[in-house]
CSV table of C-alpha atoms and ligand atoms in Angstrom, one decimal:
chain,number,residue,atom,x,y,z
A,1,MET,CA,8.7,-9.2,18.7
A,2,THR,CA,10.3,-12.4,18.1
A,3,GLY,CA,13.7,-13.1,16.9
A,4,VAL,CA,12.2,-14.9,13.4
A,5,PRO,CA,14.6,-14.3,10.7
A,6,VAL,CA,12.9,-12.0,7.9
A,7,PRO,CA,13.9,-12.4,4.3
A,8,GLY,CA,15.7,-9.2,3.5
A,9,PRO,CA,13.7,-6.6,1.5
A,10,GLY,CA,13.5,-7.2,-2.1
A,11,ALA,CA,14.2,-5.2,-4.9
A,12,LEU,CA,10.8,-4.8,-6.9
A,13,GLY,CA,10.3,-3.3,-10.4
A,14,ALA,CA,7.7,-3.2,-12.8
A,15,GLU,CA,9.4,-3.2,-16.3
A,16,ASP,CA,7.3,-1.4,-19.3
A,17,VAL,CA,4.0,-2.9,-17.7
A,18,THR,CA,1.0,-2.6,-19.9
A,19,VAL,CA,-2.7,-3.8,-18.7
A,20,VAL,CA,-5.5,-3.8,-21.1
A,21,VAL,CA,-9.0,-4.8,-20.2
A,22,ASN,CA,-11.9,-4.8,-22.5
A,23,GLY,CA,-9.8,-3.0,-25.0
A,24,ARG,CA,-9.4,-0.3,-22.4
A,25,THR,CA,-5.7,0.4,-21.6
A,26,LEU,CA,-5.7,0.9,-17.8
A,27,VAL,CA,-2.1,0.5,-17.0
A,28,ASP,CA,0.3,2.3,-20.0
A,29,ARG,CA,3.7,1.1,-20.3
A,30,VAL,CA,4.7,1.8,-16.6
A,31,SER,CA,8.1,1.4,-15.5
A,32,LEU,CA,9.1,1.5,-11.9
A,33,HIS,CA,12.3,0.7,-9.8
A,34,VAL,CA,12.1,0.5,-5.9
A,35,ALA,CA,15.3,-0.4,-4.2
A,36,PRO,CA,15.5,-2.7,-1.1
A,37,GLY,CA,14.2,-0.9,2.0
A,38,GLU,CA,12.8,1.8,-0.3
A,39,VAL,CA,9.0,2.8,0.3
A,40,LEU,CA,7.5,4.4,-2.4
A,41,ALA,CA,4.2,6.0,-2.8
A,42,LEU,CA,1.9,5.5,-5.8
A,43,VAL,CA,-0.2,8.6,-6.0
A,44,GLY,CA,-3.0,10.0,-8.7
A,45,PRO,CA,-6.5,10.8,-9.3
A,46,ASN,CA,-9.4,8.2,-9.0
A,47,GLY,CA,-9.1,5.8,-11.7
A,48,ALA,CA,-5.4,6.5,-12.5
A,49,GLY,CA,-4.6,2.7,-12.4
A,50,LYS,CA,-2.8,2.3,-9.1
A,51,SER,CA,-5.0,-0.6,-7.8
A,52,THR,CA,-4.8,-2.4,-11.3
A,53,LEU,CA,-0.8,-1.8,-11.4
A,54,LEU,CA,-0.7,-3.2,-7.6
A,55,ARG,CA,-2.6,-6.1,-8.4
A,56,THR,CA,-0.1,-7.0,-11.1
A,57,PHE,CA,2.6,-7.0,-8.5
A,58,TYR,CA,0.5,-9.4,-6.3
A,59,ARG,CA,-0.4,-11.6,-9.3
A,60,VAL,CA,-4.1,-10.7,-9.2
A,61,LEU,CA,-4.0,-9.5,-12.8
A,62,ARG,CA,-1.7,-10.7,-15.5
A,63,PRO,CA,0.0,-7.6,-17.3
A,64,THR,CA,-0.9,-7.9,-21.0
A,65,SER,CA,2.5,-6.8,-21.7
A,66,GLY,CA,6.0,-6.1,-19.5
A,67,HIS,CA,7.2,-7.7,-16.7
A,68,VAL,CA,7.1,-7.4,-12.4
A,69,LEU,CA,10.1,-8.1,-10.8
A,70,LEU,CA,11.2,-9.0,-7.8
A,71,ASP,CA,14.9,-9.5,-7.0
A,72,GLY,CA,15.2,-9.8,-11.0
A,73,GLU,CA,12.7,-12.7,-10.8
A,74,ASP,CA,9.4,-12.5,-13.2
A,75,VAL,CA,6.9,-12.8,-10.3
A,76,TRP,CA,4.4,-14.6,-12.8
A,77,ARG,CA,6.9,-17.1,-13.0
A,78,MET,CA,7.4,-17.9,-9.3
A,79,PRO,CA,5.7,-20.8,-7.6
A,80,GLY,CA,2.8,-19.2,-5.4
A,81,LYS,CA,3.8,-20.2,-2.1
A,82,ARG,CA,7.6,-18.9,-3.0
A,83,LEU,CA,6.2,-15.2,-4.1
A,84,ALA,CA,3.7,-15.1,-0.6
A,85,GLN,CA,7.1,-16.0,1.5
A,86,ARG,CA,8.7,-12.7,-0.2
A,87,LEU,CA,5.7,-10.6,-1.0
A,88,ALA,CA,2.9,-9.4,1.1
A,89,ALA,CA,0.1,-7.5,0.0
A,90,VAL,CA,-3.0,-5.5,1.6
A,91,LEU,CA,-5.2,-5.1,-1.3
A,92,GLN,CA,-8.8,-3.4,-1.2
A,93,GLU,CA,-10.7,-6.1,-2.3
A,94,THR,CA,-9.7,-8.3,0.3
A,95,ALA,CA,-12.2,-7.2,2.7
A,96,GLY,CA,-15.5,-8.7,3.4
A,97,ASP,CA,-16.7,-12.7,3.5
A,98,PHE,CA,-14.4,-14.0,5.9
A,99,GLU,CA,-16.3,-16.2,8.3
A,100,LEU,CA,-13.3,-16.1,10.7
A,101,THR,CA,-12.1,-14.6,13.8
A,102,VAL,CA,-9.7,-11.8,13.7
A,103,TYR,CA,-7.1,-14.2,14.6
A,104,GLU,CA,-7.8,-16.8,12.2
A,105,VAL,CA,-7.2,-13.9,9.5
A,106,VAL,CA,-3.7,-13.0,10.7
A,107,ALA,CA,-3.1,-16.4,11.2
A,108,MET,CA,-3.4,-16.9,7.4
A,109,GLY,CA,-0.3,-14.8,7.3
A,110,ARG,CA,1.9,-17.6,8.4
A,111,THR,CA,0.2,-20.1,5.8
A,112,PRO,CA,3.3,-19.5,3.2
A,113,HIS,CA,5.6,-20.5,5.7
A,114,LYS,CA,3.8,-24.0,6.3
A,115,ARG,CA,3.3,-27.2,4.6
A,116,ALA,CA,-0.3,-28.4,3.9
A,117,PHE,CA,-2.4,-29.0,6.9
A,118,GLU,CA,0.3,-28.1,9.5
A,119,GLY,CA,-0.5,-26.2,12.7
A,120,ASP,CA,0.6,-23.3,13.8
A,121,ASP,CA,3.3,-23.4,16.4
A,122,ALA,CA,4.5,-21.3,19.6
A,123,GLU,CA,6.7,-19.4,17.0
A,124,ASP,CA,3.4,-18.3,14.6
A,125,ARG,CA,1.5,-17.8,17.6
A,126,ASP,CA,4.0,-15.2,19.0
A,127,ILE,CA,4.4,-13.7,15.6
A,128,ILE,CA,0.5,-13.4,15.3
A,129,MET,CA,0.0,-12.0,18.8
A,130,GLY,CA,2.8,-9.7,18.2
A,131,SER,CA,1.2,-8.4,14.8
A,132,LEU,CA,-2.1,-8.2,16.3
A,133,GLU,CA,-0.6,-6.2,18.6
A,134,GLU,CA,1.2,-3.9,16.5
A,135,LEU,CA,-2.0,-3.0,14.6
A,136,ASP,CA,-3.9,-2.6,18.2
A,137,VAL,CA,-6.5,-5.1,17.5
A,138,ALA,CA,-5.2,-7.8,20.0
A,139,ALA,CA,-8.5,-7.0,21.9
A,140,LEU,CA,-10.6,-8.1,19.0
A,141,ALA,CA,-8.5,-11.4,18.5
A,142,GLN,CA,-11.4,-13.6,18.7
A,143,ALA,CA,-14.3,-11.2,17.0
A,144,PRO,CA,-15.4,-12.1,14.2
A,145,PHE,CA,-13.6,-10.3,11.0
A,146,ASP,CA,-17.0,-9.5,9.4
A,147,ARG,CA,-18.4,-7.4,12.4
A,148,LEU,CA,-15.6,-5.1,12.6
A,149,SER,CA,-15.6,-1.3,11.3
A,150,GLY,CA,-13.8,-0.3,8.1
A,151,GLY,CA,-11.0,0.9,10.1
A,152,GLU,CA,-10.4,-2.3,12.6
A,153,LYS,CA,-10.7,-4.5,9.3
A,154,GLN,CA,-7.9,-2.5,7.9
A,155,ARG,CA,-5.4,-2.7,10.7
A,156,VAL,CA,-6.4,-6.7,10.9
A,157,LEU,CA,-5.5,-6.8,7.2
A,158,ILE,CA,-2.2,-4.9,7.6
A,159,ALA,CA,-1.6,-7.5,10.9
A,160,ARG,CA,-2.0,-10.5,8.3
A,161,ALA,CA,0.3,-8.8,5.9
A,162,LEU,CA,3.2,-8.2,9.0
A,163,ALA,CA,2.5,-11.9,10.1
A,164,GLN,CA,3.4,-13.0,6.5
A,165,ARG,CA,7.0,-11.5,7.5
A,166,THR,CA,8.2,-10.6,3.9
A,167,GLY,CA,10.7,-8.3,2.7
A,168,THR,CA,8.4,-6.4,0.6
A,169,MET,CA,4.9,-5.3,0.6
A,170,VAL,CA,2.4,-3.7,-1.7
A,171,LEU,CA,-0.2,-1.9,0.4
A,172,ASP,CA,-3.4,-0.3,-1.5
A,173,GLU,CA,-4.6,2.8,0.2
A,174,PRO,CA,-3.8,1.0,3.7
A,175,THR,CA,-4.9,4.4,5.4
A,176,ASN,CA,-8.4,4.1,4.1
A,177,HIS,CA,-10.9,4.4,7.3
A,178,LEU,CA,-8.3,5.0,9.6
A,179,ASP,CA,-8.0,7.4,12.1
A,180,LEU,CA,-5.0,10.0,12.3
A,181,ARG,CA,-3.5,8.3,15.0
A,182,HIS,CA,-3.5,4.6,13.2
A,183,GLN,CA,-2.7,6.4,10.0
A,184,LEU,CA,0.5,7.4,11.4
A,185,ASP,CA,1.3,4.4,13.2
A,186,ALA,CA,0.5,1.8,10.2
A,187,LEU,CA,3.0,3.9,8.0
A,188,ARG,CA,5.4,4.2,10.8
A,189,LEU,CA,5.3,0.3,11.0
A,190,VAL,CA,5.9,-0.2,7.6
A,191,ARG,CA,8.8,2.1,7.8
A,192,ARG,CA,10.2,0.7,10.9
A,193,VAL,CA,10.2,-3.2,10.1
A,194,GLY,CA,12.5,-2.2,7.0
A,195,VAL,CA,10.4,-3.7,4.2
A,196,THR,CA,10.7,-2.3,0.6
A,197,ALA,CA,6.8,-1.3,0.2
A,198,VAL,CA,4.8,0.2,-2.9
A,199,ILE,CA,1.9,1.9,-1.1
A,200,ALA,CA,-0.8,3.7,-2.6
A,201,LEU,CA,-2.2,6.7,-0.8
A,202,HIS,CA,-4.3,9.7,-1.7
A,203,ASP,CA,-3.2,11.6,1.2
A,204,LEU,CA,-0.2,13.7,-0.5
A,205,ASN,CA,1.1,14.7,2.9
A,206,LEU,CA,1.0,11.6,4.3
A,207,ALA,CA,3.1,10.1,1.3
A,208,ALA,CA,5.5,13.4,1.7
A,209,SER,CA,5.8,12.6,5.3
A,210,PHE,CA,6.8,8.9,5.0
A,211,CYS,CA,7.8,7.7,1.6
A,212,ASP,CA,11.3,8.2,0.3
A,213,ARG,CA,9.9,8.8,-3.5
A,214,ILE,CA,6.5,9.5,-5.2
A,215,CYS,CA,5.6,8.3,-8.2
A,216,VAL,CA,2.7,10.0,-9.7
A,217,LEU,CA,-0.1,8.0,-12.4
A,218,ASP,CA,-2.5,9.7,-14.3
A,219,GLY,CA,-4.7,7.7,-17.2
A,220,GLY,CA,-2.4,4.8,-16.5
A,221,ARG,CA,0.8,6.7,-17.2
A,222,VAL,CA,3.6,7.7,-14.9
A,223,VAL,CA,3.9,11.2,-15.0
A,224,ALA,CA,6.2,11.9,-12.4
A,225,THR,CA,8.6,10.2,-10.0
A,226,GLY,CA,11.1,11.8,-7.6
A,227,THR,CA,11.4,12.9,-3.9
A,228,PRO,CA,8.6,14.0,-2.6
A,229,GLN,CA,10.3,17.5,-3.1
A,230,ALA,CA,11.0,17.1,-6.6
A,231,VAL,CA,7.5,15.9,-7.5
A,232,LEU,CA,5.1,17.7,-5.1
A,233,THR,CA,4.8,21.1,-7.1
A,234,ARG,CA,2.1,23.7,-7.6
A,235,ASP,CA,2.2,23.1,-11.4
A,236,LEU,CA,1.8,18.9,-10.8
A,237,LEU,CA,-1.3,19.7,-8.7
A,238,ALA,CA,-2.5,22.1,-10.8
A,239,GLU,CA,-2.2,19.4,-14.2
A,240,VAL,CA,-2.9,16.1,-12.5
A,241,TYR,CA,-5.3,17.0,-9.7
A,242,ARG,CA,-6.9,20.1,-10.9
A,243,VAL,CA,-6.7,21.8,-7.7
A,244,GLU,CA,-5.0,25.2,-6.8
A,245,ALA,CA,-2.5,24.4,-3.8
A,246,GLU,CA,0.3,25.9,-2.0
A,247,VAL,CA,3.4,24.1,-1.0
A,248,SER,CA,5.2,25.0,1.6
A,249,ARG,CA,8.2,23.0,3.2
A,250,HIS,CA,8.3,22.2,6.9
A,251,PRO,CA,10.6,24.5,8.6
A,252,GLY,CA,12.5,21.5,10.3
A,253,THR,CA,12.5,18.7,7.8
A,254,GLY,CA,12.2,20.6,4.7
A,255,ILE,CA,9.2,18.0,3.3
A,256,PRO,CA,6.5,19.7,1.6
A,257,GLN,CA,3.3,20.2,2.9
A,258,ILE,CA,0.3,21.0,0.7
A,259,THR,CA,-2.4,23.1,1.5
A,260,VAL,CA,-5.3,23.8,-0.9
A,261,VAL,CA,-6.3,27.2,-1.4
A,262,PRO,CA,-10.2,27.8,-0.6
A,263,ASP,CA,-12.3,29.4,-3.9
A,264,ALA,CA,-14.2,31.8,-1.8
A,265,ARG,CA,-16.7,31.8,-5.3
A,266,ARG,CA,-16.7,28.1,-5.2
A,267,ASP,CA,-16.8,26.8,-1.6
A,268,GLY,CA,-19.2,29.4,-0.5
A,269,ARG,CA,-17.3,30.3,2.4
A,270,PRO,CA,-15.5,33.5,3.0
A,271,VAL,CA,-11.6,33.8,2.6
A,272,GLU,CA,-9.8,35.4,5.5
A,273,ARG,CA,-7.5,38.1,4.5
A,274,GLY,CA,-5.0,39.4,7.3
B,1,ADP,P1,-7.2,3.7,-9.1
B,1,ADP,O1,-6.8,2.8,-8.2
B,1,ADP,O2,-6.2,5.0,-9.4
B,1,ADP,O3,-8.2,4.7,-8.4
B,1,ADP,P2,-8.2,1.5,-10.9
B,1,ADP,O4,-6.6,1.1,-11.2
B,1,ADP,O5,-9.0,1.3,-9.8
B,1,ADP,O6,-7.4,3.4,-10.3
B,1,ADP,O7,-8.9,2.1,-12.1
B,1,ADP,C1,-8.4,2.7,-13.1
B,1,ADP,C2,-9.3,2.2,-14.3
B,1,ADP,O8,-9.7,1.2,-14.5
B,1,ADP,C3,-10.7,3.1,-13.7
B,1,ADP,O9,-11.2,3.9,-15.1
B,1,ADP,C4,-11.6,1.8,-13.5
B,1,ADP,O10,-12.9,2.1,-13.8
B,1,ADP,C5,-11.0,0.8,-14.7
B,1,ADP,N1,-11.1,-0.7,-14.3
B,1,ADP,C6,-10.7,-1.3,-13.0
B,1,ADP,N2,-10.9,-2.5,-13.0
B,1,ADP,C7,-11.5,-2.7,-14.4
B,1,ADP,C8,-11.7,-4.0,-15.1
B,1,ADP,N3,-11.6,-5.0,-14.5
B,1,ADP,N4,-12.7,-3.8,-16.0
B,1,ADP,C9,-12.6,-2.7,-16.9
B,1,ADP,N5,-12.2,-1.5,-16.3
B,1,ADP,C10,-11.5,-1.6,-15.0
B,2,MG,MG1,-7.8,2.0,-6.3
């Protein structure tokens, strides 16, 4: 892509963050520190509080107590434009209601770098087209965003975050709706651009393959944080997900890989024994 300077990756942290909504504690005293350039997976069952926590990072939801810090600065005290120059988000509720073309959605990523009403220059157009190409959606540039499939929309939203050229990203289930090829491409891209990233993921094997560390949330609390090897154990999967699973290690990389053990009685299919 172009040689536009990119802000360096930031240190992102949650300090004792609690979110209470209507008397319910959705995030409970979460502390989390992500080093510059580190990629951290946020995992946990449905309703664990992953999206709620990520929304506090991108200032959609104010923590009831605690702080979210980017390079030591409280994001809730930063001017919005400055935050948007340094932190990009791919959040789930962004989808829908865009009467814009794909190109225009991705061009929104350039807004934090411009003055009001300033148009896109050649460099912006290069960045926008480069981002569309990276996410394999350049052919859709003139298509209305609303007409795209779920997976295409998701890739456009990642392209928009990429066009924002920030050093830090939060992504809420960015691989949702993506086919395997595009899942791998999206996560490889996050690694390749060298940003600090917090990524909510459901696929634990993808999390283990692409992320430096994994943080497991359950009931709004952090129940484990560490390398995939340290965190993804049989006991943790049984306790947090209530599944019986085998954890093996890839012979070359040592990366843990999870295989759910079929339950012949419940799943209604025979278990091969050999
Ligand atoms: P996850 O992303 O891990 O699946 P969420 O952060 O979306 O979990 O949700 C955590 C819990 O908070 C869920 O039980 C959800 O129903 C609840 N929740 C989320 N948003 C709100 C809200 N605005 N008001 C009340 N409850 C909410
Ligand atoms: Mg969620």
